[in-house]
Amino acid sequence: MLHTVNKSPFQKNSFDTSLRLSRKGSDILLIEDAVYAALKDSAIAKTVKQAVTTHSIYVLEPDLMARGLQPARLIKGIQIVGYEGFVELAVKNDKVQSWL
Amino acid sequence: MKFGIVINEGPYQHQSSDTAYHFTKAALAAGHTIVRVFYYHDGVNNGNNLATPPQDDRDIVKRWSALSKEHNLDLVVCVAAAQRRGIVDADQAKRSGKHAENLADGFRISGLGQLIETGIEADRLMVFGD
């Protein structure tokens, strides 16, 4: 199952909720302000580093670029995709849950 | 594969309408089918053709109309959500005595049944919102 999150983890707890309620091995795609969750050295980096070991975490590149965030600033193991990759993730998973 | 798109957020609010647009374009480019784009709640404002953004900004309403024309997309605005927010087609304007109609090209007004049908017909229902 694909989970998409579009809120910053410092604004809302939807990223936490997606982690808590998704099965291990699920795909989680961070879009819009949720891309801030992918930064290393943030207040929640520890949680995200742990999540990378149990889930496949992706981040939407155009939303990273729009916020001036370079790939070098991301937590290791997080995969960068474009909109084509977003579509592919939606095709690959039989269900999509948007955490808003 | 068949995608259904649901948009629950207005244009220029946060980013969901933009994300939905770019996702829809990418899905079409990859050869997928868009069953319908359903605009619900504040999302109905994406169909307001009286919107006039600055010339150097993206025109979200026109962009949907153009994509609909190019790919023959069915853009459906929820009738109850639209009435609350003053999005009316010619027929609705006449019936409720309004002095203007403002539903953009390529959009049509219908009911929640269309959302249910989209969920049934599509392989994936993608929800974009706030």
Short mmCIF file of C-alpha atoms in Angstrom, two decimals:
data_model
loop_
_atom_site.label_atom_id
_atom_site.label_comp_id
_atom_site.label_asym_id
_atom_site.label_seq_id
_atom_site.Cartn_x
_atom_site.Cartn_y
_atom_site.Cartn_z
CA MET A 1 0.00 0.00 0.00
CA LEU A 2 1.12 3.52 -0.80
CA HIS A 3 0.74 6.23 1.83
CA THR A 4 1.14 9.85 0.82
CA VAL A 5 1.79 12.59 3.37
CA ASN A 6 1.55 16.28 2.46
CA LYS A 7 2.01 18.14 5.75
CA SER A 8 5.22 19.14 7.49
CA PRO A 9 5.80 16.92 10.56
CA PHE A 10 6.27 20.17 12.49
CA GLN A 11 2.77 21.33 11.55
CA LYS A 12 0.67 18.19 11.91
CA ASN A 13 1.13 14.61 13.09
CA SER A 14 -0.02 12.93 9.84
CA PHE A 15 3.46 11.55 9.08
CA ASP A 16 3.57 9.96 12.55
CA THR A 17 0.07 8.58 12.00
CA SER A 18 1.05 7.11 8.63
CA LEU A 19 3.99 5.34 10.29
CA ARG A 20 1.87 4.10 13.17
CA LEU A 21 -0.97 2.74 11.06
CA SER A 22 0.88 1.39 8.02
CA ARG A 23 2.23 -2.12 7.71
CA LYS A 24 5.96 -2.67 7.74
CA GLY A 25 7.34 -2.64 4.22
CA SER A 26 4.74 -0.13 3.00
CA ASP A 27 5.69 2.70 0.66
CA ILE A 28 5.43 6.21 2.12
CA LEU A 29 5.74 9.18 -0.23
CA LEU A 30 6.44 12.63 1.21
CA ILE A 31 4.99 15.43 -0.91
CA GLU A 32 4.43 19.18 -0.53
CA ASP A 33 5.46 20.39 2.97
CA ALA A 34 5.98 16.79 4.13
CA VAL A 35 9.35 16.84 2.34
CA TYR A 36 10.73 18.57 5.46
CA ALA A 37 10.43 15.21 7.24
CA ALA A 38 13.25 13.90 5.03
CA LEU A 39 15.88 16.31 6.37
CA LYS A 40 18.70 14.97 8.48
CA ASP A 41 19.45 16.70 11.79
CA SER A 42 15.85 17.80 12.28
CA ALA A 43 14.00 17.31 15.58
CA ILE A 44 12.30 14.18 14.21
CA ALA A 45 15.30 12.76 12.27
CA LYS A 46 15.66 9.91 14.75
CA THR A 47 12.10 8.72 14.07
CA VAL A 48 12.60 9.00 10.32
CA LYS A 49 15.95 7.17 10.39
CA GLN A 50 14.19 4.34 12.21
CA ALA A 51 11.31 4.43 9.69
CA VAL A 52 13.71 4.00 6.78
CA THR A 53 14.63 0.59 8.19
CA THR A 54 11.00 -0.61 8.31
CA HIS A 55 9.36 1.23 5.38
CA SER A 56 10.30 2.42 1.90
CA ILE A 57 10.32 6.20 2.17
CA TYR A 58 10.20 8.37 -0.93
CA VAL A 59 10.29 12.13 -1.38
CA LEU A 60 8.95 14.15 -4.33
CA GLU A 61 11.84 15.95 -6.04
CA PRO A 62 9.99 19.00 -7.45
CA ASP A 63 8.71 19.78 -3.94
CA LEU A 64 12.25 19.48 -2.54
CA MET A 65 13.58 21.80 -5.26
CA ALA A 66 10.74 24.32 -4.72
CA ARG A 67 11.89 24.61 -1.10
CA GLY A 68 15.58 24.90 -1.92
CA LEU A 69 16.41 21.57 -0.26
CA GLN A 70 19.39 19.77 -1.73
CA PRO A 71 19.45 15.93 -1.87
CA ALA A 72 22.64 16.00 0.24
CA ARG A 73 20.55 17.23 3.18
CA LEU A 74 18.33 14.14 3.20
CA ILE A 75 18.42 11.17 5.54
CA LYS A 76 20.25 8.25 3.95
CA GLY A 77 17.98 5.63 2.45
CA ILE A 78 15.20 8.01 1.44
CA GLN A 79 14.56 7.71 -2.28
CA ILE A 80 13.92 10.69 -4.54
CA VAL A 81 11.20 10.42 -7.22
CA GLY A 82 9.55 12.80 -9.70
CA TYR A 83 5.88 12.89 -10.69
CA GLU A 84 6.53 9.92 -13.03
CA GLY A 85 7.79 8.03 -9.98
CA PHE A 86 4.71 9.11 -8.03
CA VAL A 87 2.51 7.60 -10.77
CA GLU A 88 4.62 4.42 -10.80
CA LEU A 89 4.25 4.06 -7.02
CA ALA A 90 0.46 4.43 -7.37
CA VAL A 91 0.43 1.76 -10.09
CA LYS A 92 2.67 -0.61 -8.14
CA ASN A 93 0.54 -0.48 -4.97
CA ASP A 94 -3.05 -1.74 -5.11
CA LYS A 95 -4.28 0.94 -2.69
CA VAL A 96 -3.36 4.54 -2.00
CA GLN A 97 -4.04 6.34 1.27
CA SER A 98 -3.60 10.12 1.46
CA TRP A 99 -2.78 11.39 4.94
CA LEU A 100 -3.89 15.00 4.80
CA MET B 1 -4.45 1.74 -15.65
CA LYS B 2 -7.49 3.86 -14.76
CA PHE B 3 -7.06 6.69 -12.25
CA GLY B 4 -9.75 8.71 -10.49
CA ILE B 5 -8.68 12.10 -9.11
CA VAL B 6 -10.38 13.83 -6.16
CA ILE B 7 -9.51 17.42 -5.25
CA ASN B 8 -10.74 18.78 -1.93
CA GLU B 9 -8.76 22.01 -1.82
CA GLY B 10 -9.18 25.33 -3.61
CA PRO B 11 -6.60 26.85 -5.95
CA TYR B 12 -3.81 29.03 -4.48
CA GLN B 13 -4.63 27.75 -0.99
CA HIS B 14 -1.79 25.35 -0.29
CA GLN B 15 -0.46 23.10 -3.01
CA SER B 16 -2.89 20.24 -3.53
CA SER B 17 -4.50 21.50 -6.73
CA ASP B 18 -1.02 21.90 -8.24
CA THR B 19 0.05 18.43 -7.10
CA ALA B 20 -3.14 16.92 -8.52
CA TYR B 21 -2.57 18.69 -11.84
CA HIS B 22 1.03 17.52 -12.15
CA PHE B 23 0.09 13.98 -11.12
CA THR B 24 -2.73 13.90 -13.69
CA LYS B 25 -0.37 15.15 -16.42
CA ALA B 26 2.28 12.58 -15.51
CA ALA B 27 -0.31 9.77 -15.49
CA LEU B 28 -1.58 10.80 -18.94
CA ALA B 29 2.00 11.06 -20.23
CA ALA B 30 2.64 7.51 -19.02
CA GLY B 31 -0.36 6.31 -21.04
CA HIS B 32 -2.84 5.89 -18.19
CA THR B 33 -6.52 6.85 -18.31
CA ILE B 34 -8.15 9.45 -16.08
CA VAL B 35 -11.71 8.29 -15.39
CA ARG B 36 -12.74 11.63 -13.92
CA VAL B 37 -11.50 14.56 -11.87
CA PHE B 38 -13.97 15.22 -9.05
CA TYR B 39 -13.87 18.58 -7.26
CA TYR B 40 -15.33 18.54 -3.76
CA HIS B 41 -15.50 20.95 -0.80
CA ASP B 42 -13.32 24.04 -1.48
CA GLY B 43 -11.98 22.16 -4.51
CA VAL B 44 -14.98 23.45 -6.50
CA ASN B 45 -13.21 26.83 -6.65
CA ASN B 46 -10.85 25.27 -9.20
CA GLY B 47 -13.73 25.66 -11.65
CA ASN B 48 -14.34 29.41 -11.17
CA ASN B 49 -13.67 31.15 -14.48
CA LEU B 50 -13.94 34.59 -12.87
CA ALA B 51 -10.58 33.94 -11.19
CA THR B 52 -7.97 36.31 -12.60
CA PRO B 53 -4.50 35.54 -11.22
CA PRO B 54 -1.57 37.90 -12.00
CA GLN B 55 -0.16 37.36 -15.50
CA ASP B 56 3.18 36.06 -14.24
CA ASP B 57 1.47 33.41 -12.07
CA ARG B 58 0.07 30.07 -13.17
CA ASP B 59 -3.62 30.15 -14.07
CA ILE B 60 -4.87 27.06 -12.24
CA VAL B 61 -8.44 27.25 -13.57
CA LYS B 62 -7.39 27.72 -17.21
CA ARG B 63 -4.79 25.00 -16.83
CA TRP B 64 -7.48 22.44 -15.89
CA SER B 65 -9.71 23.61 -18.74
CA ALA B 66 -6.84 23.25 -21.21
CA LEU B 67 -5.90 19.78 -19.94
CA SER B 68 -9.53 18.74 -20.19
CA LYS B 69 -9.72 19.96 -23.80
CA GLU B 70 -6.48 18.26 -24.77
CA HIS B 71 -7.30 14.88 -23.24
CA ASN B 72 -11.09 15.00 -23.18
CA LEU B 73 -11.14 14.82 -19.37
CA ASP B 74 -14.38 14.75 -17.41
CA LEU B 75 -14.10 17.52 -14.79
CA VAL B 76 -16.98 17.29 -12.33
CA VAL B 77 -17.82 19.83 -9.64
CA CYS B 78 -20.00 18.70 -6.70
CA VAL B 79 -23.33 20.53 -6.97
CA ALA B 80 -23.96 21.10 -3.24
CA ALA B 81 -20.38 22.26 -2.58
CA ALA B 82 -20.58 24.51 -5.65
CA GLN B 83 -23.88 26.12 -4.67
CA ARG B 84 -22.55 26.96 -1.23
CA ARG B 85 -19.52 28.66 -2.75
CA GLY B 86 -21.21 30.43 -5.65
CA ILE B 87 -19.95 28.29 -8.52
CA VAL B 88 -22.83 28.21 -11.01
CA ASP B 89 -23.37 27.20 -14.62
CA ALA B 90 -25.85 28.99 -16.90
CA ASP B 91 -28.72 26.70 -15.97
CA GLN B 92 -28.12 27.04 -12.24
CA ALA B 93 -27.73 30.84 -12.50
CA LYS B 94 -31.10 31.09 -14.21
CA ARG B 95 -32.86 28.82 -11.74
CA SER B 96 -31.54 30.56 -8.64
CA GLY B 97 -31.85 34.07 -10.06
CA LYS B 98 -28.13 34.89 -10.11
CA HIS B 99 -26.82 37.63 -12.38
CA ALA B 100 -23.77 35.67 -13.58
CA GLU B 101 -22.51 32.21 -14.37
CA ASN B 102 -18.91 31.31 -13.66
CA LEU B 103 -18.30 27.63 -14.35
CA ALA B 104 -15.09 27.33 -16.39
CA ASP B 105 -14.81 25.55 -19.76
CA GLY B 106 -14.55 21.80 -19.56
CA PHE B 107 -16.18 21.60 -16.12
CA ARG B 108 -19.68 20.32 -15.42
CA ILE B 109 -21.81 20.27 -12.29
CA SER B 110 -23.07 16.96 -10.95
CA GLY B 111 -23.56 15.05 -7.73
CA LEU B 112 -21.76 12.76 -5.34
CA GLY B 113 -22.94 9.74 -7.34
CA GLN B 114 -20.21 10.69 -9.81
CA LEU B 115 -17.61 10.38 -7.04
CA ILE B 116 -18.89 6.92 -6.09
CA GLU B 117 -18.90 5.89 -9.75
CA THR B 118 -15.30 7.12 -10.09
CA GLY B 119 -14.30 5.00 -7.11
CA ILE B 120 -15.91 1.96 -8.70
CA GLU B 121 -14.58 2.48 -12.21
CA ALA B 122 -11.04 3.54 -11.37
CA ASP B 123 -8.25 1.13 -10.41
CA ARG B 124 -6.83 3.81 -8.10
CA LEU B 125 -8.56 6.74 -6.47
CA MET B 126 -6.10 9.52 -5.73
CA VAL B 127 -7.17 12.07 -3.11
CA PHE B 128 -5.56 15.49 -3.05
CA GLY B 129 -6.57 17.97 -0.39
CA ASP B 130 -5.88 19.91 2.70
#
